[in-house]
Coordinates of C-alpha atoms in Angstrom, one line a residue:
X1495 CA 15.7 25.8 63.4
X1496 CA 15.3 28.0 60.3
X1497 CA 18.0 28.0 57.9
X1498 CA 20.4 31.0 58.3
X1499 CA 22.7 31.3 55.4
X1500 CA 23.8 34.9 55.6
X1501 CA 23.0 36.7 58.9
X1502 CA 25.2 34.0 60.8
X1503 CA 28.3 35.7 59.6
X1504 CA 27.2 38.7 61.5
X1505 CA 25.2 37.3 64.6
X1506 CA 27.1 34.2 65.2
X1507 CA 30.7 35.3 64.7
X1508 CA 32.4 36.4 68.0
X1509 CA 34.9 38.5 65.7
X1510 CA 32.1 40.9 64.7
X1511 CA 31.4 42.5 68.3
X1512 CA 30.5 46.0 66.6
X1513 CA 27.7 44.2 64.6
X1514 CA 26.1 42.7 67.6
X1515 CA 26.4 45.7 69.6
X1516 CA 24.5 47.7 66.9
X1517 CA 22.0 45.0 66.5
X1518 CA 21.4 45.2 70.5
X1519 CA 21.0 48.9 69.9
X1520 CA 17.9 48.5 67.6
X1521 CA 16.3 46.1 70.0
X1522 CA 17.5 42.7 69.2
X1523 CA 18.1 40.2 72.1
X1524 CA 20.9 37.5 72.3
X1525 CA 18.1 35.0 71.5
X1526 CA 17.3 36.9 68.3
X1527 CA 20.7 36.2 67.0
X1528 CA 19.7 32.6 66.7
X1529 CA 16.7 33.5 64.3
X1530 CA 16.9 34.3 60.5
X1531 CA 16.9 38.0 59.6
X1532 CA 14.3 38.9 57.0
X1533 CA 14.6 42.2 55.0
X1534 CA 11.3 43.7 54.2
X1535 CA 11.8 46.0 51.4
X1536 CA 9.0 48.6 51.0
X1537 CA 8.6 51.2 48.1
X1538 CA 6.2 53.0 50.3
X1539 CA 6.0 56.9 50.0
X1540 CA 3.3 59.5 50.6
X1541 CA 3.4 61.0 47.1
X1542 CA 1.5 58.4 45.0
X1543 CA -1.7 56.4 45.7
X1544 CA -0.1 53.2 44.5
X1545 CA 2.5 53.5 47.3
X1546 CA 0.9 55.8 50.0
X1547 CA -0.2 52.5 52.1
X1548 CA 2.8 50.3 51.7
X1549 CA 4.7 51.1 54.8
X1550 CA 1.7 50.1 56.9
X1551 CA 1.6 46.8 54.8
X1552 CA 5.3 46.2 55.5
X1553 CA 4.6 46.5 59.2
X1554 CA 2.1 43.7 58.9
X1555 CA 4.6 41.6 57.0
X1556 CA 7.1 42.3 59.9
X1557 CA 4.3 41.0 62.4
X1558 CA 3.9 37.8 60.5
X1559 CA 7.8 37.3 60.4
X1560 CA 8.2 37.9 64.2
X1561 CA 5.2 35.7 65.1
X1562 CA 6.8 33.0 63.1
X1563 CA 10.0 33.1 65.1
X1564 CA 12.0 35.2 62.6
X1565 CA 13.3 38.9 62.8
X1566 CA 11.7 41.2 60.4
X1567 CA 13.6 44.4 59.5
X1568 CA 12.0 47.1 57.3
X1569 CA 14.0 49.0 54.9
X1570 CA 12.8 51.4 52.2
X1571 CA 13.6 52.2 48.5
X1572 CA 12.5 54.6 45.9
X1573 CA 9.5 54.9 43.7
X1574 CA 8.4 57.0 40.6
X1575 CA 4.8 57.6 40.1
X1576 CA 4.1 56.8 36.3
X1577 CA 0.8 58.5 36.4
X1578 CA 2.0 61.8 38.1
X1579 CA 4.9 62.0 35.9
X1580 CA 3.2 61.0 32.6
X1581 CA 3.5 63.5 30.0
X1582 CA 6.3 65.6 32.0
X1583 CA 10.2 65.6 32.1
X1584 CA 9.7 63.2 35.2
X1585 CA 8.6 60.4 33.2
X1586 CA 12.3 60.1 32.0
X1587 CA 12.9 58.7 35.4
X1588 CA 10.4 56.0 35.4
X1589 CA 11.9 53.1 33.7
X1590 CA 15.4 53.9 35.3
X1591 CA 13.6 53.7 38.6
X1592 CA 13.1 49.9 37.9
X1593 CA 16.7 49.2 37.9
X1594 CA 17.5 51.6 40.8
X1595 CA 14.9 49.7 42.9
X1596 CA 16.7 46.5 42.1
X1597 CA 20.1 47.8 42.7
X1598 CA 19.1 49.2 46.0
X1599 CA 17.2 46.2 47.4
X1600 CA 20.3 44.2 46.4
X1601 CA 22.6 46.5 48.0
X1602 CA 20.7 46.5 51.3
X1603 CA 20.3 42.6 51.4
X1604 CA 23.8 42.0 50.5
X1605 CA 25.4 44.6 52.7
X1606 CA 23.1 43.7 55.7
X1607 CA 23.5 40.0 55.4
X1608 CA 19.8 39.3 55.6
X1609 CA 18.7 35.7 55.0
X1610 CA 15.4 36.3 53.3
X1611 CA 13.4 39.0 51.5
X1612 CA 9.9 40.1 51.4
X1613 CA 9.3 43.1 48.9
X1614 CA 6.1 45.3 49.4
X1615 CA 5.6 47.0 46.1
X1616 CA 2.8 49.1 44.4
X1617 CA 3.4 51.2 41.2
X1618 CA 4.4 49.8 37.8
X1619 CA 8.4 49.6 37.9
X1620 CA 8.3 48.5 41.7
X1621 CA 7.4 44.9 40.9
X1622 CA 9.9 44.0 38.1
X1623 CA 12.6 46.1 40.0
X1624 CA 11.8 43.9 43.1
X1625 CA 11.9 40.6 41.0
X1626 CA 15.3 41.5 39.4
X1627 CA 16.7 41.9 42.8
X1628 CA 15.0 38.8 44.2
X1629 CA 16.6 36.7 41.4
X1630 CA 20.0 38.5 41.8
X1631 CA 20.1 37.6 45.4
X1632 CA 18.7 34.1 45.0
X1633 CA 17.7 34.0 48.6
X1634 CA 14.2 32.8 49.8
X1635 CA 11.9 35.6 48.9
X1636 CA 8.3 36.6 48.5
X1637 CA 6.7 39.5 46.6
X1638 CA 3.6 41.4 48.1
X1639 CA 1.7 43.7 45.7
X1640 CA -0.1 46.6 47.6
X1641 CA -3.3 45.9 45.5
X1642 CA -5.5 47.8 43.1
X1643 CA -7.4 51.0 43.8
X1644 CA -11.2 51.3 43.9
X1645 CA -12.9 52.7 40.9
X1646 CA -13.9 56.4 40.9
X1647 CA -17.3 57.4 39.8
X1648 CA -18.9 60.6 38.3
X1649 CA -22.6 60.7 37.1
X1650 CA -22.8 57.0 37.3
X1651 CA -19.7 56.3 35.1
X1652 CA -16.9 54.3 36.5
X1653 CA -13.5 56.3 36.3
X1654 CA -9.9 55.6 36.6
X1655 CA -6.7 57.4 35.9
X1656 CA -6.9 56.8 32.3
X1657 CA -10.2 58.5 32.2
X1658 CA -8.4 61.8 33.3
X1659 CA -6.1 61.6 30.4
X1660 CA -8.8 60.7 27.7
X1661 CA -10.9 63.6 29.4
X1662 CA -7.9 66.0 28.4
X1663 CA -8.2 64.7 24.9
X1664 CA -12.0 65.3 24.9
X1665 CA -11.4 68.7 26.1
X1666 CA -8.9 69.9 23.7
X1667 CA -11.2 68.5 20.8
X1668 CA -14.3 70.3 22.4
X1669 CA -16.2 67.4 23.3
X1670 CA -16.4 68.4 27.0
X1671 CA -16.2 71.6 28.8
X1672 CA -14.0 72.7 31.5
X1673 CA -16.4 71.9 34.4
X1674 CA -16.8 68.4 33.2
X1675 CA -13.1 68.0 32.6
X1676 CA -12.4 69.1 36.3
X1677 CA -15.2 66.8 37.7
X1678 CA -13.6 63.8 36.0
X1679 CA -10.0 64.7 37.5
X1680 CA -11.4 65.2 40.9
X1681 CA -13.4 61.9 41.0
X1682 CA -10.9 59.5 39.0
X1683 CA -8.8 58.3 41.9
X1684 CA -10.5 57.8 45.2
X1685 CA -7.8 56.6 47.5
X1686 CA -4.9 54.1 48.0
X1687 CA -3.8 51.4 45.4
X1688 CA -2.4 51.2 41.9
X1689 CA -4.3 52.1 38.7
X1690 CA -7.4 50.1 38.4
X1691 CA -7.4 48.6 34.9
X1692 CA -5.4 45.9 33.5
X1693 CA -2.6 48.4 33.2
X1694 CA 1.2 47.9 34.0
X1695 CA 0.9 47.4 37.8
X1696 CA -2.0 44.9 37.7
X1697 CA -0.6 43.2 34.6
X1698 CA 2.8 42.6 36.5
X1699 CA 1.1 41.6 39.7
X1700 CA -1.2 39.1 38.2
X1701 CA 1.6 37.5 36.0
X1702 CA 4.2 37.4 39.0
X1703 CA 1.4 35.4 40.8
X1704 CA 1.3 33.0 37.9
X1705 CA 5.2 33.1 37.9
X1706 CA 5.1 31.7 41.5
X1707 CA 6.3 34.6 43.5
X1708 CA 3.2 35.7 45.3
X1709 CA 0.7 34.2 47.5
X1710 CA -2.6 33.3 45.8
X1711 CA -5.0 36.2 45.4
X1712 CA -2.3 38.7 46.2
X1713 CA -2.6 40.4 42.6
X1714 CA -6.4 40.7 42.8
X1715 CA -7.1 41.6 46.4
X1716 CA -7.7 45.3 46.5
X1717 CA -5.5 47.7 48.4
X1718 CA -8.2 48.5 50.9
X1719 CA -9.7 45.9 53.0
X1720 CA -8.9 42.9 55.3
X1721 CA -8.0 40.4 52.7
X1722 CA -4.9 42.6 51.7
X1723 CA -3.8 43.2 55.3
X1724 CA -4.3 39.4 56.2
X1725 CA -2.2 38.3 53.3
X1726 CA 0.6 40.6 54.5
X1727 CA 0.8 38.7 57.8
X1728 CA 0.5 35.4 55.9
X1729 CA 3.4 36.4 53.6
X1730 CA 5.6 37.0 56.9
X1731 CA 4.9 33.4 58.0
X1732 CA 5.4 32.2 54.4
X1733 CA 9.0 33.5 54.1
X1734 CA 9.7 31.5 57.1
X1735 CA 8.4 28.5 55.6
X1736 CA 10.9 29.1 52.5
X1737 CA 13.7 29.6 54.8
X1738 CA 13.0 26.5 56.8
X1739 CA 13.1 24.4 53.5
X1740 CA 15.7 26.6 51.7
X1741 CA 13.4 27.1 48.8
X1742 CA 15.1 29.8 46.7
X1743 CA 13.9 31.8 43.6
X1744 CA 16.0 29.6 41.4
X1745 CA 13.9 26.7 42.5
X1746 CA 10.8 28.7 41.4
X1747 CA 11.7 30.6 38.2
X1748 CA 12.1 28.6 35.0
X1749 CA 11.3 28.9 31.3
X1750 CA 8.0 27.1 32.0
X1751 CA 7.2 29.7 34.8
X1752 CA 7.9 32.5 32.6
X1753 CA 5.6 31.0 29.9
X1754 CA 2.8 30.8 32.7
X1755 CA 3.5 34.5 33.5
X1756 CA 3.1 35.7 29.6
X1757 CA 0.1 33.3 29.2
X1758 CA -1.7 35.2 31.9
X1759 CA -0.6 38.5 30.5
X1760 CA -2.0 37.5 27.2
X1761 CA -5.0 36.1 28.5
X1762 CA -5.8 39.2 30.5
X1763 CA -5.0 41.6 27.7
X1764 CA -2.1 43.1 29.8
X1765 CA 0.4 45.9 29.2
X1766 CA 3.1 45.9 26.5
X1767 CA 5.5 46.9 29.3
X1768 CA 5.5 43.2 30.3
X1769 CA 7.4 42.3 27.4
X1770 CA 10.2 44.7 28.6
X1771 CA 10.0 43.6 32.2
X1772 CA 10.0 39.9 31.5
X1773 CA 13.1 40.2 29.2
X1774 CA 14.7 41.8 32.0
X1775 CA 13.5 39.3 34.7
X1776 CA 14.7 36.4 32.7
X1777 CA 17.9 37.9 32.1
X1778 CA 18.3 38.4 35.9
X1779 CA 17.5 34.7 36.2
X1780 CA 20.0 33.7 33.6
X1781 CA 17.3 32.0 31.6
X1782 CA 17.1 32.3 27.7
X1783 CA 13.9 34.1 26.9
X1784 CA 13.4 36.4 24.1
X1785 CA 10.9 38.2 21.6
X1786 CA 10.5 35.0 19.7
X1787 CA 9.3 33.2 22.9
X1788 CA 6.9 35.9 23.7
X1789 CA 5.4 35.9 20.2
X1790 CA 4.9 32.1 20.2
X1791 CA 2.9 32.3 23.5
X1792 CA 0.8 35.1 22.0
X1793 CA 0.1 32.9 19.0
X1794 CA -1.1 30.1 21.2
X1795 CA -3.0 32.0 23.8
X1796 CA -6.5 33.6 23.3
X1797 CA -7.2 37.1 24.6
X1798 CA -10.1 36.6 27.1
X1799 CA -10.6 39.5 29.4
X1800 CA -13.0 42.3 29.0
X1801 CA -10.8 44.7 31.1
X1802 CA -9.7 48.2 30.7
X1803 CA -8.1 50.0 28.8
X1804 CA -9.7 48.3 25.8
X1805 CA -12.5 46.6 27.6
X1806 CA -15.1 47.5 30.1
X1807 CA -14.2 46.1 33.5
X1808 CA -11.6 46.9 36.4
X1809 CA -9.4 44.7 38.6
X1810 CA -12.0 45.1 41.6
X1811 CA -14.6 43.5 39.2
X1812 CA -12.3 40.6 38.5
X1813 CA -11.8 40.2 42.5
X1814 CA -15.5 39.9 42.9
X1815 CA -15.9 36.9 40.4
X1816 CA -13.1 34.8 41.7
X1817 CA -9.8 36.8 41.3
X1818 CA -6.5 36.0 39.4
X1819 CA -6.4 32.2 40.9
X1820 CA -9.8 31.5 39.2
X1821 CA -8.6 32.7 35.9
X1822 CA -5.4 30.7 36.4
X1823 CA -7.5 27.7 37.2
X1824 CA -9.5 28.1 34.1
X1825 CA -6.4 28.3 32.1
X1826 CA -5.0 25.4 33.6
X1827 CA -8.0 23.2 33.0
X1828 CA -7.6 24.3 29.2
X1829 CA -4.2 23.0 29.1
X1830 CA -2.7 26.6 28.8
X1831 CA -0.6 26.6 32.1
X1832 CA 2.0 24.2 33.3
X1833 CA 0.7 23.1 36.7
X1834 CA 4.0 21.6 37.9
X1835 CA 5.7 24.8 38.6
X1836 CA 6.9 25.4 42.1
X1837 CA 5.5 28.6 44.0
X1838 CA 6.4 30.5 47.2
X1839 CA 3.8 28.5 49.1
X1840 CA 6.1 25.5 48.7
X1841 CA 3.4 23.8 46.4
X1842 CA 3.0 23.8 42.7
X1843 CA 0.5 25.9 40.8
X1844 CA -1.7 23.0 40.3
X1845 CA -1.7 22.2 44.0
X1846 CA -2.5 25.9 44.9
X1847 CA -5.6 25.8 42.6
X1848 CA -6.7 22.3 43.5
X1849 CA -10.2 22.5 44.9
X1850 CA -10.9 26.2 44.0
X1851 CA -14.4 26.6 42.6
X1852 CA -13.3 28.8 39.7
X1853 CA -14.9 31.9 38.1
X1854 CA -18.3 32.7 39.3
X1855 CA -21.1 31.5 37.3
X1856 CA -22.6 34.0 34.8
X1857 CA -19.7 36.5 35.0
X1858 CA -18.9 38.4 31.8
X1859 CA -15.4 39.6 32.5
X1860 CA -13.5 36.4 31.3
X1861 CA -14.7 35.1 28.1
X1862 CA -14.4 31.2 27.1
X1863 CA -11.7 29.8 24.9
X1864 CA -14.4 29.0 22.6
X1865 CA -15.6 32.4 22.2
X1866 CA -12.6 34.6 23.0
X1867 CA -12.3 38.4 22.3
X1868 CA -9.5 37.5 20.0
X1869 CA -8.4 34.0 19.2
X1870 CA -4.7 34.8 19.6
X1871 CA -2.9 37.3 21.9
X1872 CA -3.1 41.2 21.6
X1873 CA 0.8 41.4 22.0
X1874 CA 2.4 41.3 18.7
X1875 CA 6.2 41.3 18.0
X1876 CA 6.7 43.2 14.8
X1877 CA 9.8 43.2 12.6
X1878 CA 10.8 44.8 9.3
X1879 CA 13.0 47.6 7.9
X1880 CA 11.5 49.9 10.6
X1881 CA 12.3 47.4 13.4
X1882 CA 15.0 45.2 12.5
X1883 CA 15.7 43.9 16.1
X1884 CA 11.9 44.1 16.8
X1885 CA 8.9 46.1 18.2
X1886 CA 6.0 45.5 20.3
X1887 CA 2.4 46.2 19.2
X1888 CA -0.7 45.9 21.3
X1889 CA -3.6 44.9 18.9
X1890 CA -6.7 43.8 20.6
X1891 CA -8.5 43.4 17.2
X1892 CA -10.9 46.2 18.0
X1893 CA -8.6 48.5 16.1
X1894 CA -8.3 46.3 13.0
X1895 CA -5.3 44.2 12.1
X1896 CA -3.6 46.4 9.4
X1897 CA -2.8 49.9 9.0
X1898 CA -1.1 51.7 6.2
X1899 CA -0.9 55.6 6.2
X1900 CA 1.5 58.6 6.0
X1901 CA 4.1 59.5 8.4
X1902 CA 3.5 62.5 10.5
X1903 CA 6.8 62.8 12.2
X1904 CA 7.7 64.4 15.6
X1905 CA 11.0 64.6 17.4
X1906 CA 9.7 64.0 20.9
X1907 CA 6.5 63.5 22.8
X1908 CA 5.9 67.2 23.5
X1909 CA 6.1 68.2 19.8
X1910 CA 3.5 65.3 19.2
X1911 CA 1.3 66.4 22.2
X1912 CA 1.2 70.1 20.6
X1913 CA 0.6 68.9 17.2
X1914 CA -2.4 66.7 18.2
X1915 CA -3.9 69.6 20.2
X1916 CA -3.4 71.9 17.3
X1917 CA -5.3 69.7 14.7
X1918 CA -2.1 68.7 12.8
X1919 CA -2.9 65.0 13.0
X1920 CA -5.7 63.7 10.5
X1921 CA -7.4 60.7 9.5
X1922 CA -4.9 58.2 7.9
X1923 CA -1.8 59.6 9.6
X1924 CA 0.8 57.3 11.4
X1925 CA 2.1 59.5 14.1
X1926 CA 5.9 58.9 14.6
X1927 CA 7.3 60.0 17.9
X1928 CA 11.2 59.4 18.0
X1929 CA 14.2 60.2 19.9
X1930 CA 12.3 58.7 23.0
X1931 CA 14.1 55.4 23.4
X1932 CA 16.1 54.2 26.3
X1933 CA 19.1 56.3 25.3
X1934 CA 17.4 59.0 23.4
X1935 CA 14.8 59.8 25.9
X1936 CA 16.7 59.1 27.9
X1937 CA 14.8 56.8 30.0
X1938 CA 12.2 55.5 27.4
X1939 CA 9.1 57.5 28.7
X1940 CA 5.6 56.1 28.2
X1941 CA 3.4 58.0 25.5
X1942 CA -0.1 57.8 27.2
X1943 CA -0.7 61.4 26.9
X1944 CA -0.6 61.3 22.9
X1945 CA -2.4 58.3 22.6
X1946 CA -5.1 59.3 25.1
X1947 CA -5.5 62.5 23.2
X1948 CA -6.0 60.6 20.0
X1949 CA -8.5 58.4 21.5
X1950 CA -10.4 61.4 23.2
X1951 CA -10.4 63.3 19.8
X1952 CA -12.3 60.4 18.3
X1953 CA -9.2 59.3 15.9
X1954 CA -8.5 55.9 17.7
X1955 CA -9.4 53.9 14.6
X1956 CA -8.3 56.4 12.2
X1957 CA -4.7 57.1 13.2
X1958 CA -1.9 54.8 14.1
X1959 CA 1.0 55.7 16.2
X1960 CA 4.7 54.4 16.5
X1961 CA 7.6 55.3 18.8
X1962 CA 10.9 54.1 20.0
X1963 CA 9.6 55.0 23.3
X1964 CA 7.0 52.8 25.2
X1965 CA 3.4 52.9 26.1
X1966 CA 1.4 53.0 29.4
X1967 CA -0.6 50.0 30.3
X1968 CA -3.5 52.3 29.9
X1969 CA -2.8 52.8 26.2
X1970 CA -5.1 51.4 23.6
X1971 CA -5.6 52.0 19.8
X1972 CA -3.3 51.1 16.8
X1973 CA 0.1 51.7 18.4
X1974 CA 3.6 50.3 18.2
X1975 CA 6.2 51.0 20.6
X1976 CA 9.8 49.7 21.6
X1977 CA 11.1 50.2 18.0
X1978 CA 14.7 49.1 17.9
X1979 CA 17.2 50.1 16.9
X1980 CA 16.0 53.5 18.4
X1981 CA 16.4 56.8 16.7
X1982 CA 19.3 58.0 18.9
X1983 CA 21.5 55.3 17.6
X1984 CA 20.5 55.7 13.9
X1985 CA 17.5 53.3 13.5
X1986 CA 15.4 53.8 10.4
X1987 CA 12.9 55.6 12.5
X1988 CA 15.4 58.4 12.6
X1989 CA 15.4 58.7 9.0
X1990 CA 11.5 59.0 8.4
X1991 CA 10.0 62.1 6.8
X1992 CA 6.5 63.5 6.8
X1993 CA 4.5 61.7 3.9
X1994 CA 6.5 58.4 3.9
X1995 CA 4.1 55.5 3.7
X1996 CA 4.2 53.2 6.6
X1997 CA 2.4 49.7 6.8
X1998 CA 1.7 47.9 10.0
X1999 CA 0.5 44.4 9.7
X2000 CA -0.5 42.4 12.9
X2001 CA -1.3 39.4 10.9
X2002 CA 2.3 38.9 9.2
X2003 CA 3.8 40.7 12.3
X2004 CA 5.6 43.3 10.2
X2005 CA 6.3 46.9 10.2
X2006 CA 7.8 48.6 7.2
X2007 CA 8.4 52.1 5.7
X2008 CA 8.0 52.0 1.8
X2009 CA 11.4 53.3 1.2
X2010 CA 14.1 51.8 -1.2
X2011 CA 17.5 50.8 -0.1
X2012 CA 19.0 53.7 -2.1
X2013 CA 16.8 56.3 -0.6
X2014 CA 17.6 54.9 3.0
X2015 CA 21.3 55.0 2.3
X2016 CA 20.9 58.7 0.9
X2017 CA 19.2 59.7 4.2
X2018 CA 21.8 57.9 6.4
X2019 CA 24.6 59.9 4.9
X2020 CA 23.1 63.1 6.0
X2021 CA 21.9 61.9 9.4
X2022 CA 23.8 62.8 12.5
X2023 CA 23.2 61.4 16.0
X2024 CA 22.1 64.3 18.3
X2025 CA 23.6 65.0 21.5
X2026 CA 22.1 63.2 24.6
X2027 CA 19.7 65.4 26.2
X2028 CA 21.5 65.2 29.6
X2029 CA 25.1 65.6 30.4
X2030 CA 25.3 64.3 34.1
X2031 CA 23.5 62.6 36.8
X2032 CA 21.4 59.3 36.9
X2033 CA 19.8 59.8 33.4
X2034 CA 23.3 60.3 31.9
X2035 CA 24.6 57.0 33.5
X2036 CA 21.4 55.2 32.4
X2037 CA 21.7 56.5 28.8
X2038 CA 25.3 55.2 28.7
X2039 CA 24.7 51.8 30.3
X2040 CA 21.2 50.7 29.2
X2041 CA 20.8 47.9 26.5
X2042 CA 18.2 48.1 23.8
X2043 CA 14.4 47.5 24.3
X2044 CA 14.7 44.2 22.6
X2045 CA 17.1 43.0 25.4
X2046 CA 14.9 44.4 28.3
X2047 CA 16.6 47.7 28.7
X2048 CA 19.0 46.1 31.4
X2049 CA 21.9 48.2 32.8
X2050 CA 24.1 45.5 34.5
X2051 CA 25.6 43.7 31.3

């Protein structure tokens, strides 16, 4: 008999006749009351390619559960498309959606007394939100990622969603005309699946596989095709194995498994959003894990993957040469992963990878540790007078390792977009976008549009950008985000003026404004915190409950 820890209070208690009657109404039999009830939490909805197919995948998970003598019960939660909301007021809802997903999954599972959880997730904030719920609940659980989108194509050139943003930058700078711009937009995203480069969705999926919470190959199997559908049924069977052996999330996650996850993020050149999300995931698990831990991993892990946004290839290409398990096997063989960490298969990382052939011979996507793209990681945790509590930079080495320039200050993303489009940003500038932090945004929106515009205008190596907001996984260039303290609460970024000299050093891991203490104090005396941009609703609640970016932007402490 599979272990029933929670549903028995409903299905095996004679003092709960109404509950039993209602479960009969949904089609359960008396025999089903002896089985484990498995919640299948889907973030599926029609409005986003990352999520449009997830409700179908959830039904396949349910089939796998039911065929393994469990009872699968599908429920839904919300999602926000980062790509669709990017550069609009809707982006303010993106990061808060992570915590709402976590809250709603926890609420359904707790309120309905389900024994186990399988989450079926797609877009960027779905995965960390689901993981936070999994860890809060600490019931047997598996995460299923809906998979990556296929590449678009136009005139022989591979496209993805970031191609659309960079095409906008090329159009406003006069490099391409309206017809070519429209063609790129039309062909960039051909169907279901999450954004195709090593952006936030694929970053989180790959690293959660390394964390131990998905079945092998889950993160690199594309959204379309039999492998993805087969693995969903397998996940339904696998959750029943976890229930039978009472393997809980707390048996899987540890500081060592978190190190595995961030090692994969670093080797693959993943999104800076992973920093924010893993601080929150560790917090939900009650594990001490901070920015210093992340920097140590980056210092000791080479950047190996020639993947978009800074590289050439896409996740579908990695799938064809062996997928994420083959990358993990290579890292394990190099002594860069902890092989003894438990996973949702009931076996360790090393046991899951045993017998794999590894990366295909002659592949060019993953470089060797002897000839890496960069000897240390691309994620740099920078501190200094501009970021006393830390900031996060994504430095691949292609941009250089140091930038010093004059501040060009914008109070918000929209002002920056206008300034870039109007030619106000010039070579040697450090673009400052402030009042876009967790409280000031509110919601800490991503700055893909201004960074893509800078790249599209040909200024990627000539201009740096810093912000108390964050960046899309599709961002590349000399950029620093997550600056804390944020402008809304009086961090130094709020006091900057046009012409101030700012120096970013990815070797010494520092970010400083060339201002004396006397000048800083003089500016502080005249600065006043602006009113929050919202006065009611979910963003108001978020602004008043969210922690700083250096603590993961959590809302429940």
